[in-house]
mmCIF file of C-alpha atoms in Angstrom:
data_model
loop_
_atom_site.group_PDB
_atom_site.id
_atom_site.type_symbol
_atom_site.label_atom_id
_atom_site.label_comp_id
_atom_site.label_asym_id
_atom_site.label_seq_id
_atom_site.Cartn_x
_atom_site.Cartn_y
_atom_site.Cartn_z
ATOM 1 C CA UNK A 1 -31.969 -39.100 53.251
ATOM 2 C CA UNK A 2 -28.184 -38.304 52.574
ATOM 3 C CA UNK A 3 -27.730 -36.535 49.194
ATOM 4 C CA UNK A 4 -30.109 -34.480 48.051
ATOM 5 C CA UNK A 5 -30.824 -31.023 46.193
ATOM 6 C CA UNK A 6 -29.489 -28.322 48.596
ATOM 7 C CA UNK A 7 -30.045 -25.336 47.052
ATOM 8 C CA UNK A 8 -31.670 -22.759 44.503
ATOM 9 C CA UNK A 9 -30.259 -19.316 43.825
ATOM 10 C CA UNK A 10 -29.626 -17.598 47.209
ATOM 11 C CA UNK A 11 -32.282 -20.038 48.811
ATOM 12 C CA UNK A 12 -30.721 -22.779 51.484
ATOM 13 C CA UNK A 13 -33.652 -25.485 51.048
ATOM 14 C CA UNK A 14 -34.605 -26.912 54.874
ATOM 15 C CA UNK A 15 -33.192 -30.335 55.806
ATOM 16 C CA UNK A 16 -36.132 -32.525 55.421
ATOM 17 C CA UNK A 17 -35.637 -33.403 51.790
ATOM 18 C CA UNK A 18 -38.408 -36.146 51.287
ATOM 19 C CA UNK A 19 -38.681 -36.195 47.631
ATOM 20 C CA UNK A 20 -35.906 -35.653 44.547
ATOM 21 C CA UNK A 21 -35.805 -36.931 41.139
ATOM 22 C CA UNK A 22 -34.777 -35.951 37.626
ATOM 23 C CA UNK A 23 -35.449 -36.832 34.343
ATOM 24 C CA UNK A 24 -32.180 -36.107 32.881
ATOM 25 C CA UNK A 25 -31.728 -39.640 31.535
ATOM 26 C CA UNK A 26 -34.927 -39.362 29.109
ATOM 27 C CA UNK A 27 -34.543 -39.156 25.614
ATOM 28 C CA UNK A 28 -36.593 -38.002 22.666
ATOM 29 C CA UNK A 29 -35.686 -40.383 19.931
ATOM 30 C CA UNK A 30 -36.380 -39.167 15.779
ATOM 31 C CA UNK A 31 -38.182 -42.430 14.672
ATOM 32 C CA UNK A 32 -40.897 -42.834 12.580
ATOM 33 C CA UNK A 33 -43.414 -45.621 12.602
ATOM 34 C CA UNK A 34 -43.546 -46.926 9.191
ATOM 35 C CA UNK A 35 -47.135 -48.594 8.181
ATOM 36 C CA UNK A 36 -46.626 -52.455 7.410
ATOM 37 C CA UNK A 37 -43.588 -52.907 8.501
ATOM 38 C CA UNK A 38 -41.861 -53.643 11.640
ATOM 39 C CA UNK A 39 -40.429 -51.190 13.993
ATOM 40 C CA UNK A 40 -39.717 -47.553 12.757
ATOM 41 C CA UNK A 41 -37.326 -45.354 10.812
ATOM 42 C CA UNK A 42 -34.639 -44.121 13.027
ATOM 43 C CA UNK A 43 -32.994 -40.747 11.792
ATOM 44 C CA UNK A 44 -30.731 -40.553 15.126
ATOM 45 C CA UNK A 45 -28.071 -42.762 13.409
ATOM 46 C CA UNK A 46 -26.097 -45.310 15.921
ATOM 47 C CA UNK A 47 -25.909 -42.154 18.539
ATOM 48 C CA UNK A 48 -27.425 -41.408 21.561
ATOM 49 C CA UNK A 49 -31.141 -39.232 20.660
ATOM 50 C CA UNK A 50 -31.418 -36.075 22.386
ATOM 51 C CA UNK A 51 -32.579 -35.561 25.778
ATOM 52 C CA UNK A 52 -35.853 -34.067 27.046
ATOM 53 C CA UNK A 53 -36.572 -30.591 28.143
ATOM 54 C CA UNK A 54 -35.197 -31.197 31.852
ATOM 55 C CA UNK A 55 -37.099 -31.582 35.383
ATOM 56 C CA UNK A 56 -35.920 -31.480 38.427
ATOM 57 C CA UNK A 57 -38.272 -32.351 40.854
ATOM 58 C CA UNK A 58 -37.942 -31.663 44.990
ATOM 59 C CA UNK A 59 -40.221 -32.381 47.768
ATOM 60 C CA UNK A 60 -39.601 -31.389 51.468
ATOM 61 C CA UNK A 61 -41.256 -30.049 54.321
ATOM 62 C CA UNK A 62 -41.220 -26.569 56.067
ATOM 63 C CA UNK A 63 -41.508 -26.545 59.966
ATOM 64 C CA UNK A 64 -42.648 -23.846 61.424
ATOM 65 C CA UNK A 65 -42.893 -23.357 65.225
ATOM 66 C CA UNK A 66 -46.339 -20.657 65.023
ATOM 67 C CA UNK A 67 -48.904 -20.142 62.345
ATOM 68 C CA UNK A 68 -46.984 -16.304 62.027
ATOM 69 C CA UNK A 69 -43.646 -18.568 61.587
ATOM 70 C CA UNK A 70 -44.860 -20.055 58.799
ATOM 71 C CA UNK A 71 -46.738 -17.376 56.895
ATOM 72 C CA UNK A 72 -43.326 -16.018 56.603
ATOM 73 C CA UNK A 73 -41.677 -19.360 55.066
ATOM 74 C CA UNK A 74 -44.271 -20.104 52.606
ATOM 75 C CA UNK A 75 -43.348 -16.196 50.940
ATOM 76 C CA UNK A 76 -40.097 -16.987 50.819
ATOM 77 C CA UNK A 77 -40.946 -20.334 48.687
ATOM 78 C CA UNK A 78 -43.200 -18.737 46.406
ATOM 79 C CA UNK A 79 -40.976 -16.206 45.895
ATOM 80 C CA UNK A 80 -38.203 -18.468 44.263
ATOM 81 C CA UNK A 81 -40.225 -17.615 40.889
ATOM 82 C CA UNK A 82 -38.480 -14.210 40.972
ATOM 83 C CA UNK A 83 -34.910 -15.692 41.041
ATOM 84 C CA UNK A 84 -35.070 -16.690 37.870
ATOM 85 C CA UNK A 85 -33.022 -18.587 35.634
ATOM 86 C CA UNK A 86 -30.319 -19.941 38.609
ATOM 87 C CA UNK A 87 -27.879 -22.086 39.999
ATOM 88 C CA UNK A 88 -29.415 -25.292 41.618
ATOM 89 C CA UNK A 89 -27.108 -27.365 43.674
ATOM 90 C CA UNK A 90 -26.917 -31.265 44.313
ATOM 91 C CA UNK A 91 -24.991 -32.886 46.879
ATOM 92 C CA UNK A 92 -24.376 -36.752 45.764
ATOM 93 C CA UNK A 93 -24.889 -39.459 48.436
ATOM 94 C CA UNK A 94 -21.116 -39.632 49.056
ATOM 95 C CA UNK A 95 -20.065 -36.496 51.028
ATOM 96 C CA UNK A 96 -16.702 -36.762 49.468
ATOM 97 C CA UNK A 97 -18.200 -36.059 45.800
ATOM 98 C CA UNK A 98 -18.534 -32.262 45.139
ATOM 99 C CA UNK A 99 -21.017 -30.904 44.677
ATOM 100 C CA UNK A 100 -22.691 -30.502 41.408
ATOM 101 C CA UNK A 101 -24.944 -27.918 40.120
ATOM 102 C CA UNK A 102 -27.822 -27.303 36.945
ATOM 103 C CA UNK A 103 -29.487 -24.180 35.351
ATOM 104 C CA UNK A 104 -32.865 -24.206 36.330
ATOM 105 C CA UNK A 105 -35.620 -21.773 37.229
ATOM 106 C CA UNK A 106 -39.229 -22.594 38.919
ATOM 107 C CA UNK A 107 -41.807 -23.941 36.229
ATOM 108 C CA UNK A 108 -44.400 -25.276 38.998
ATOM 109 C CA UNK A 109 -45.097 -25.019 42.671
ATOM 110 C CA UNK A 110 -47.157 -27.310 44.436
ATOM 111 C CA UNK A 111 -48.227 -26.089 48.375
ATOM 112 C CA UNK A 112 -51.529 -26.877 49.156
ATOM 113 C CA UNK A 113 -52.711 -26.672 53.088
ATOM 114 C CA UNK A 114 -54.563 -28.648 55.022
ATOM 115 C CA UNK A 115 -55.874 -27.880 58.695
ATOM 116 C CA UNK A 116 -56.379 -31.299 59.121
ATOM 117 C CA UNK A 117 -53.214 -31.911 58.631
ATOM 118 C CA UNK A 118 -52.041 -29.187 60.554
ATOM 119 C CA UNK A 119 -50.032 -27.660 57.997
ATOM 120 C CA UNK A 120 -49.515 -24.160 59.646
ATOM 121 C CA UNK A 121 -46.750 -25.828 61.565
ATOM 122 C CA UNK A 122 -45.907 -29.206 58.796
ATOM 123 C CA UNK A 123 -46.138 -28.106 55.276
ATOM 124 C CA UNK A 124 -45.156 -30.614 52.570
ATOM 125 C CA UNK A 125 -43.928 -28.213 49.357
ATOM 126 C CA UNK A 126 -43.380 -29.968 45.926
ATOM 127 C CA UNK A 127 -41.356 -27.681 43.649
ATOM 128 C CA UNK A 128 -40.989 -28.649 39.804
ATOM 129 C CA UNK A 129 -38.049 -26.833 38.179
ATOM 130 C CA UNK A 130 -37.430 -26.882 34.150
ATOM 131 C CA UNK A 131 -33.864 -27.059 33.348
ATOM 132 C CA UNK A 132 -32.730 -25.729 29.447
ATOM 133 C CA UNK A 133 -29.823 -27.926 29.596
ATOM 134 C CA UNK A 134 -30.340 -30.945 31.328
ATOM 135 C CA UNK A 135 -27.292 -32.195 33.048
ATOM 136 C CA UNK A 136 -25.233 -31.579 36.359
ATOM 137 C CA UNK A 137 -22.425 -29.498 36.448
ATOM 138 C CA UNK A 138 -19.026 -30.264 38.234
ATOM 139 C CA UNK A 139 -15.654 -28.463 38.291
ATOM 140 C CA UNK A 140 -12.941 -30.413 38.880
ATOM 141 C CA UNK A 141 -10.314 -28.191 38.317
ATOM 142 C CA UNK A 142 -9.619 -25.207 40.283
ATOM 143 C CA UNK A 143 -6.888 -23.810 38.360
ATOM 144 C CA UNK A 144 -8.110 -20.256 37.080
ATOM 145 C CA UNK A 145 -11.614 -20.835 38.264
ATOM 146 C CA UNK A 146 -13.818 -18.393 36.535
ATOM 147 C CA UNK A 147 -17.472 -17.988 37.838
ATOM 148 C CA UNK A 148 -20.637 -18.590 35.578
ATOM 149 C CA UNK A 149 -21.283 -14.973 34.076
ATOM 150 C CA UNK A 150 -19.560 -16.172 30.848
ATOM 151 C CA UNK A 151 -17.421 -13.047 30.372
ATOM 152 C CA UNK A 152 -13.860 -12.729 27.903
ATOM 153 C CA UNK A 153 -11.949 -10.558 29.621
ATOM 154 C CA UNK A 154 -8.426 -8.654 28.313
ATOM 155 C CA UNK A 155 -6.314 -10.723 30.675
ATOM 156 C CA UNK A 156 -6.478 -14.363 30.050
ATOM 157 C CA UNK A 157 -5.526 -15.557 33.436
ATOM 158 C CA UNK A 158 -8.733 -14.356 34.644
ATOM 159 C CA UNK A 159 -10.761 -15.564 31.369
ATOM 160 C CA UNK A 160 -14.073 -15.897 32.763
ATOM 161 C CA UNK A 161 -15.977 -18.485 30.347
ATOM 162 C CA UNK A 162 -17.360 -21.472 32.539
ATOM 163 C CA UNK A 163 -15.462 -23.995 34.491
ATOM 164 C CA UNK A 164 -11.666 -24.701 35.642
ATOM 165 C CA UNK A 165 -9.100 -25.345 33.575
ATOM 166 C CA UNK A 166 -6.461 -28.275 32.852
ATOM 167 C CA UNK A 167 -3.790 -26.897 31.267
ATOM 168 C CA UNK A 168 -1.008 -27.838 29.012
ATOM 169 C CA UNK A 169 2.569 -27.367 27.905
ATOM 170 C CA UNK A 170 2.079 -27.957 24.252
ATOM 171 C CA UNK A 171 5.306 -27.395 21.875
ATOM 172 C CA UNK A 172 5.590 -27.912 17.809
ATOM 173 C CA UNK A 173 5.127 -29.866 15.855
ATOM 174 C CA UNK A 174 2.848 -32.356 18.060
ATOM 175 C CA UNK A 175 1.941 -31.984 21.779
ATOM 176 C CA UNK A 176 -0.267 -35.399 22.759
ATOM 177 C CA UNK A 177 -2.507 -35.346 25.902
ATOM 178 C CA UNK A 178 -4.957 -36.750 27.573
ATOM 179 C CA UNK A 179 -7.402 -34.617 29.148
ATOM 180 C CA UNK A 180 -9.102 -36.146 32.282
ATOM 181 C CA UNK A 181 -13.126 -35.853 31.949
ATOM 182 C CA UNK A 182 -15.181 -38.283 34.405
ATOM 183 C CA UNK A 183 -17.945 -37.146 33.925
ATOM 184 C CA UNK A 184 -20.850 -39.433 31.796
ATOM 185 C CA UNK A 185 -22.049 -37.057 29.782
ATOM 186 C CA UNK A 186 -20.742 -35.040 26.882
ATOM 187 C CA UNK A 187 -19.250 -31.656 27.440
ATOM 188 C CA UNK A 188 -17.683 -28.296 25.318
ATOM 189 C CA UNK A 189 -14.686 -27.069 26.392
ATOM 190 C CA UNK A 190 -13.581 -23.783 26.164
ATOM 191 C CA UNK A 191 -10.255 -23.516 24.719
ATOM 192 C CA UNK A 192 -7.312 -20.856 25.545
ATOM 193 C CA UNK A 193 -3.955 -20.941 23.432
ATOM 194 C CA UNK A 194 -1.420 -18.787 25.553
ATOM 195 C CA UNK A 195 2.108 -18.504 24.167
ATOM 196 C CA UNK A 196 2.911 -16.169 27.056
ATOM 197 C CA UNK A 197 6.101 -13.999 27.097
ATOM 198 C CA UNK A 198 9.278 -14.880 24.668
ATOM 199 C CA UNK A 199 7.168 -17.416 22.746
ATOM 200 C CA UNK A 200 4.800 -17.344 19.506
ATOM 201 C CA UNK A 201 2.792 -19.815 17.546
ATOM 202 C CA UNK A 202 1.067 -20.058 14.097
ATOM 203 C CA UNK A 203 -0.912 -21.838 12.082
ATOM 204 C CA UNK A 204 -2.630 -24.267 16.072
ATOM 205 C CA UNK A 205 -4.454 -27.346 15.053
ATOM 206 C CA UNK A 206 -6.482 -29.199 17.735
ATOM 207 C CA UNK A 207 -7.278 -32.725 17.171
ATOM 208 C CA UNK A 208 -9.699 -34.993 19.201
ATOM 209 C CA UNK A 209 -8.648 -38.651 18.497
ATOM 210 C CA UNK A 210 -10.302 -41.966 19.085
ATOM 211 C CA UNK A 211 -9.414 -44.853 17.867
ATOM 212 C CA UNK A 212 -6.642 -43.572 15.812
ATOM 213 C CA UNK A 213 -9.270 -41.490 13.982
ATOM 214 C CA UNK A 214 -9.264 -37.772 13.734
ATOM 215 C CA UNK A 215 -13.022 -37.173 14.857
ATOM 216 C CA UNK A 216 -12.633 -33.429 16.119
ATOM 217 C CA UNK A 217 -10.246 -31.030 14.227
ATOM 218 C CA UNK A 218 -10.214 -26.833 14.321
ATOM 219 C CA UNK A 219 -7.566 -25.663 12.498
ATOM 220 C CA UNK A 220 -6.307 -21.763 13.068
ATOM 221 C CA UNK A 221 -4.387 -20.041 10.506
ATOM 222 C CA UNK A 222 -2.174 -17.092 11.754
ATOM 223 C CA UNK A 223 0.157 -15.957 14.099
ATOM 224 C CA UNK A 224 -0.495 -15.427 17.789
ATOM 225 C CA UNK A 225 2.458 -13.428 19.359
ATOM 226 C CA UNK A 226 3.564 -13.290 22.933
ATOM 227 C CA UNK A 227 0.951 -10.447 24.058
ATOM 228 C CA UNK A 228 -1.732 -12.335 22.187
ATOM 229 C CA UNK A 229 -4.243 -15.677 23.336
ATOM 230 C CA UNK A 230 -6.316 -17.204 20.827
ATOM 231 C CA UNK A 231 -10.001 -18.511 21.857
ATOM 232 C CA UNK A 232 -12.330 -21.127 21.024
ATOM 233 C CA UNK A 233 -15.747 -21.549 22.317
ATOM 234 C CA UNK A 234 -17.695 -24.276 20.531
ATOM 235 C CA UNK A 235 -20.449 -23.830 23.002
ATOM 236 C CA UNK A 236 -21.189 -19.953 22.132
ATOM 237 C CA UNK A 237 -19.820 -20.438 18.686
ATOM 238 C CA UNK A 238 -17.107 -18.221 18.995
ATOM 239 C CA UNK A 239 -13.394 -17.584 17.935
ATOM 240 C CA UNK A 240 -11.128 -14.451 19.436
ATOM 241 C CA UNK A 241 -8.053 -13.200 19.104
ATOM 242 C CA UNK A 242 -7.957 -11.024 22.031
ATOM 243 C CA UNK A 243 -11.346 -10.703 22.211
ATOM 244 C CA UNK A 244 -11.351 -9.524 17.723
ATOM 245 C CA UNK A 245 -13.761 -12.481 16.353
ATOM 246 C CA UNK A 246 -11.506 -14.792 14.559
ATOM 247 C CA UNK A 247 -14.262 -16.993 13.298
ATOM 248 C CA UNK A 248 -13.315 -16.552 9.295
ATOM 249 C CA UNK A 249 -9.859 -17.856 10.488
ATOM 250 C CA UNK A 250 -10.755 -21.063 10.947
ATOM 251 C CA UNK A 251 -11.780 -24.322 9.598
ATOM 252 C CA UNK A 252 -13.497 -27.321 11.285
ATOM 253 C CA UNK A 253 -14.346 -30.794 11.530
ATOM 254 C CA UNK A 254 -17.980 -30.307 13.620
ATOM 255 C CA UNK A 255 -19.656 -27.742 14.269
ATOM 256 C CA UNK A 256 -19.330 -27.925 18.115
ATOM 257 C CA UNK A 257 -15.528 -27.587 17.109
ATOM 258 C CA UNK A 258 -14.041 -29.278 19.479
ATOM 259 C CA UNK A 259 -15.808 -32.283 22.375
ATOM 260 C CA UNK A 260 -14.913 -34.097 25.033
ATOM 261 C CA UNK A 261 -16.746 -37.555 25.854
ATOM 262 C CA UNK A 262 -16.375 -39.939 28.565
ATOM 263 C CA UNK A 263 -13.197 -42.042 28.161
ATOM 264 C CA UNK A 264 -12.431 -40.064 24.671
ATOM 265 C CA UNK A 265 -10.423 -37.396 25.228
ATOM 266 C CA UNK A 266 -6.755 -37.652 23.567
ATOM 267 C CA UNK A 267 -5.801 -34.308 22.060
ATOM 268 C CA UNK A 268 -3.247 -33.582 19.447
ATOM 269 C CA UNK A 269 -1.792 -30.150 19.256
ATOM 270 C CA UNK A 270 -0.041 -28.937 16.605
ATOM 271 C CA UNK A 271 2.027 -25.485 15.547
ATOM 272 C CA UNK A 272 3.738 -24.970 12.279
ATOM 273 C CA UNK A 273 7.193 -23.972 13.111
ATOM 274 C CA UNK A 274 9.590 -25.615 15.407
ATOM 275 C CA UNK A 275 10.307 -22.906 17.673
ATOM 276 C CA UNK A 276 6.467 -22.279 18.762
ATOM 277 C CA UNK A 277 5.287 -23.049 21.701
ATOM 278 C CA UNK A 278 2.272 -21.914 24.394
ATOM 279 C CA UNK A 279 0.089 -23.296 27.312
ATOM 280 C CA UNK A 280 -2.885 -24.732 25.828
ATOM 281 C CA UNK A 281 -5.908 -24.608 28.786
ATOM 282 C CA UNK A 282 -8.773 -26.328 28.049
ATOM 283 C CA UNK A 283 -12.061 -24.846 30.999
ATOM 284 C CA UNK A 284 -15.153 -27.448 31.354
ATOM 285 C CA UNK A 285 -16.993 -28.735 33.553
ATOM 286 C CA UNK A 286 -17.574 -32.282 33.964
ATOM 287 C CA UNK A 287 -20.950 -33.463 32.679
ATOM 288 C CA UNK A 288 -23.491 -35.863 34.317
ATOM 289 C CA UNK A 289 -26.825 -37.242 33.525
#
């Protein structure tokens, strides 16, 4: 099998991947069935309903080469409990894709043995692993690549929030971009507004446009200086200046503040004066199902 789940944590799983599967595409839909009428109330409006609680499911098989041998390998497995909450690792088919990653810690373990089946040297393991938030993780853009401990840090060109960045030159009144996302899933970005040295801006509007509509707008109001970088993090609901919560600074359109779908992501950027200027970065990873 090419592709597969490749690891969990610090644990490399053996090449003899025989079973994988997800259920990252299930949905749990908000409709009531209404009695004597056809079909059923649907209070998830014309969008997508929200996804399940997520599985990840893998089967393989640990070889062993003596009985000892494989006392030792079936500890290691049913230790993966204690690794808790971790990164798990996919590999797509194509060995050209990255490689994409979830959240997800052991919620079953399936290893039962059989002596007729020889199983001190063949042992089929089934592991079930519950994922909070149900979709694979790629980054895309190496630029200021920041680790997953989701730390702000002092200096922004180490801001360690989740994700690469793709950044931009923005300038007043109206910097237009489009931000590449390929992923087919929603994500958050993270949002840093730099002005860096020489340069200032007040009063930074971010815009998310489709269709000529405004449908995602946070709107700062102040003055960041040269020494200063403003922050917005939808995902953790949090504003900084510096790292001083900003949050009673701003107003928004949605409470996520600011999102990025598939095919939708044309920004506007706006300062007040004409002078202002800074390098907008926006960190995500791209989402998948």
């Amino acid at each position: 099998m090419s592709g597969g789940i490749v690891s969990f944590g610090t644990y490399t799983f053996p090449k003899t991947l025989k079973e994988f599967m997800t259920n990252f595409g299930d949905v749990v839909p908000a409709t009531v069935r209404m009695p004597g009428l056809d079909g059923a109330w649907n209070s998830d409006g014309d969008g997508d309903a929200p996804t399940q609680t997520g599985k990840v499911t893998v089967g393989f098989t640990l070889i062993a080469d003596t009985r000892e041998e494989m006392d030792d390998l079936r500890d290691v497995v049913r230790g993966l409990r204690r690794q808790g909450l971790a990164r798990l690792v996919y590999q797509p088919t194509d060995p050209l894709d990255p490689a994409r990653f979830c959240l997800a810690r052991v919620n079953m373990l399936n290893m039962s043995e059989r002596k007729d089946s020889h199983t001190d040297y063949w042992q089929d393991v089934q592991i079930i692993f519950q994922v909070p938030d149900p979709v694979w993780k790629v980054n895309n853009y190496a630029g200021h690549t920041i680790g997953e401990a989701g730390l702000v840090i002092d200096d922004p060109a180490t801001w360690t929030i989740g994700g690469g960045s793709y950044n931009v030159a923005a300038s007043a009144p109206l910097t237009t971009v489009t931000v590449p996302y390929v992923g087919n899933a929603p994500a958050i970005p993270k949002i840093l507004i730099e002005p860096g040295v020489g340069n200032s801006c007040e009063n930074v509007i971010i815009e998310r446009v489709v269709d000529g509509l405004v449908v995602d707008r946070v709107a700062y109001t102040g003055v960041i200086g040269e020494s200063q970088y403003l922050s917005i993090d939808g995902e953790a609901q949090m504003v900084t200046v510096n790292a001083v919560n900003a949050w009673g600074d701003i107003d928004y359109l949605h409470p996520d503040l600011v999102r990025m779908e598939p095919g939708k992501t044309t920004f506007n950027i706006r300062f007040k004066n004409t002078s202002d200027a800074a390098t907008v970065r926006f960190y995500f990873y791209d989402h998948y199902r």
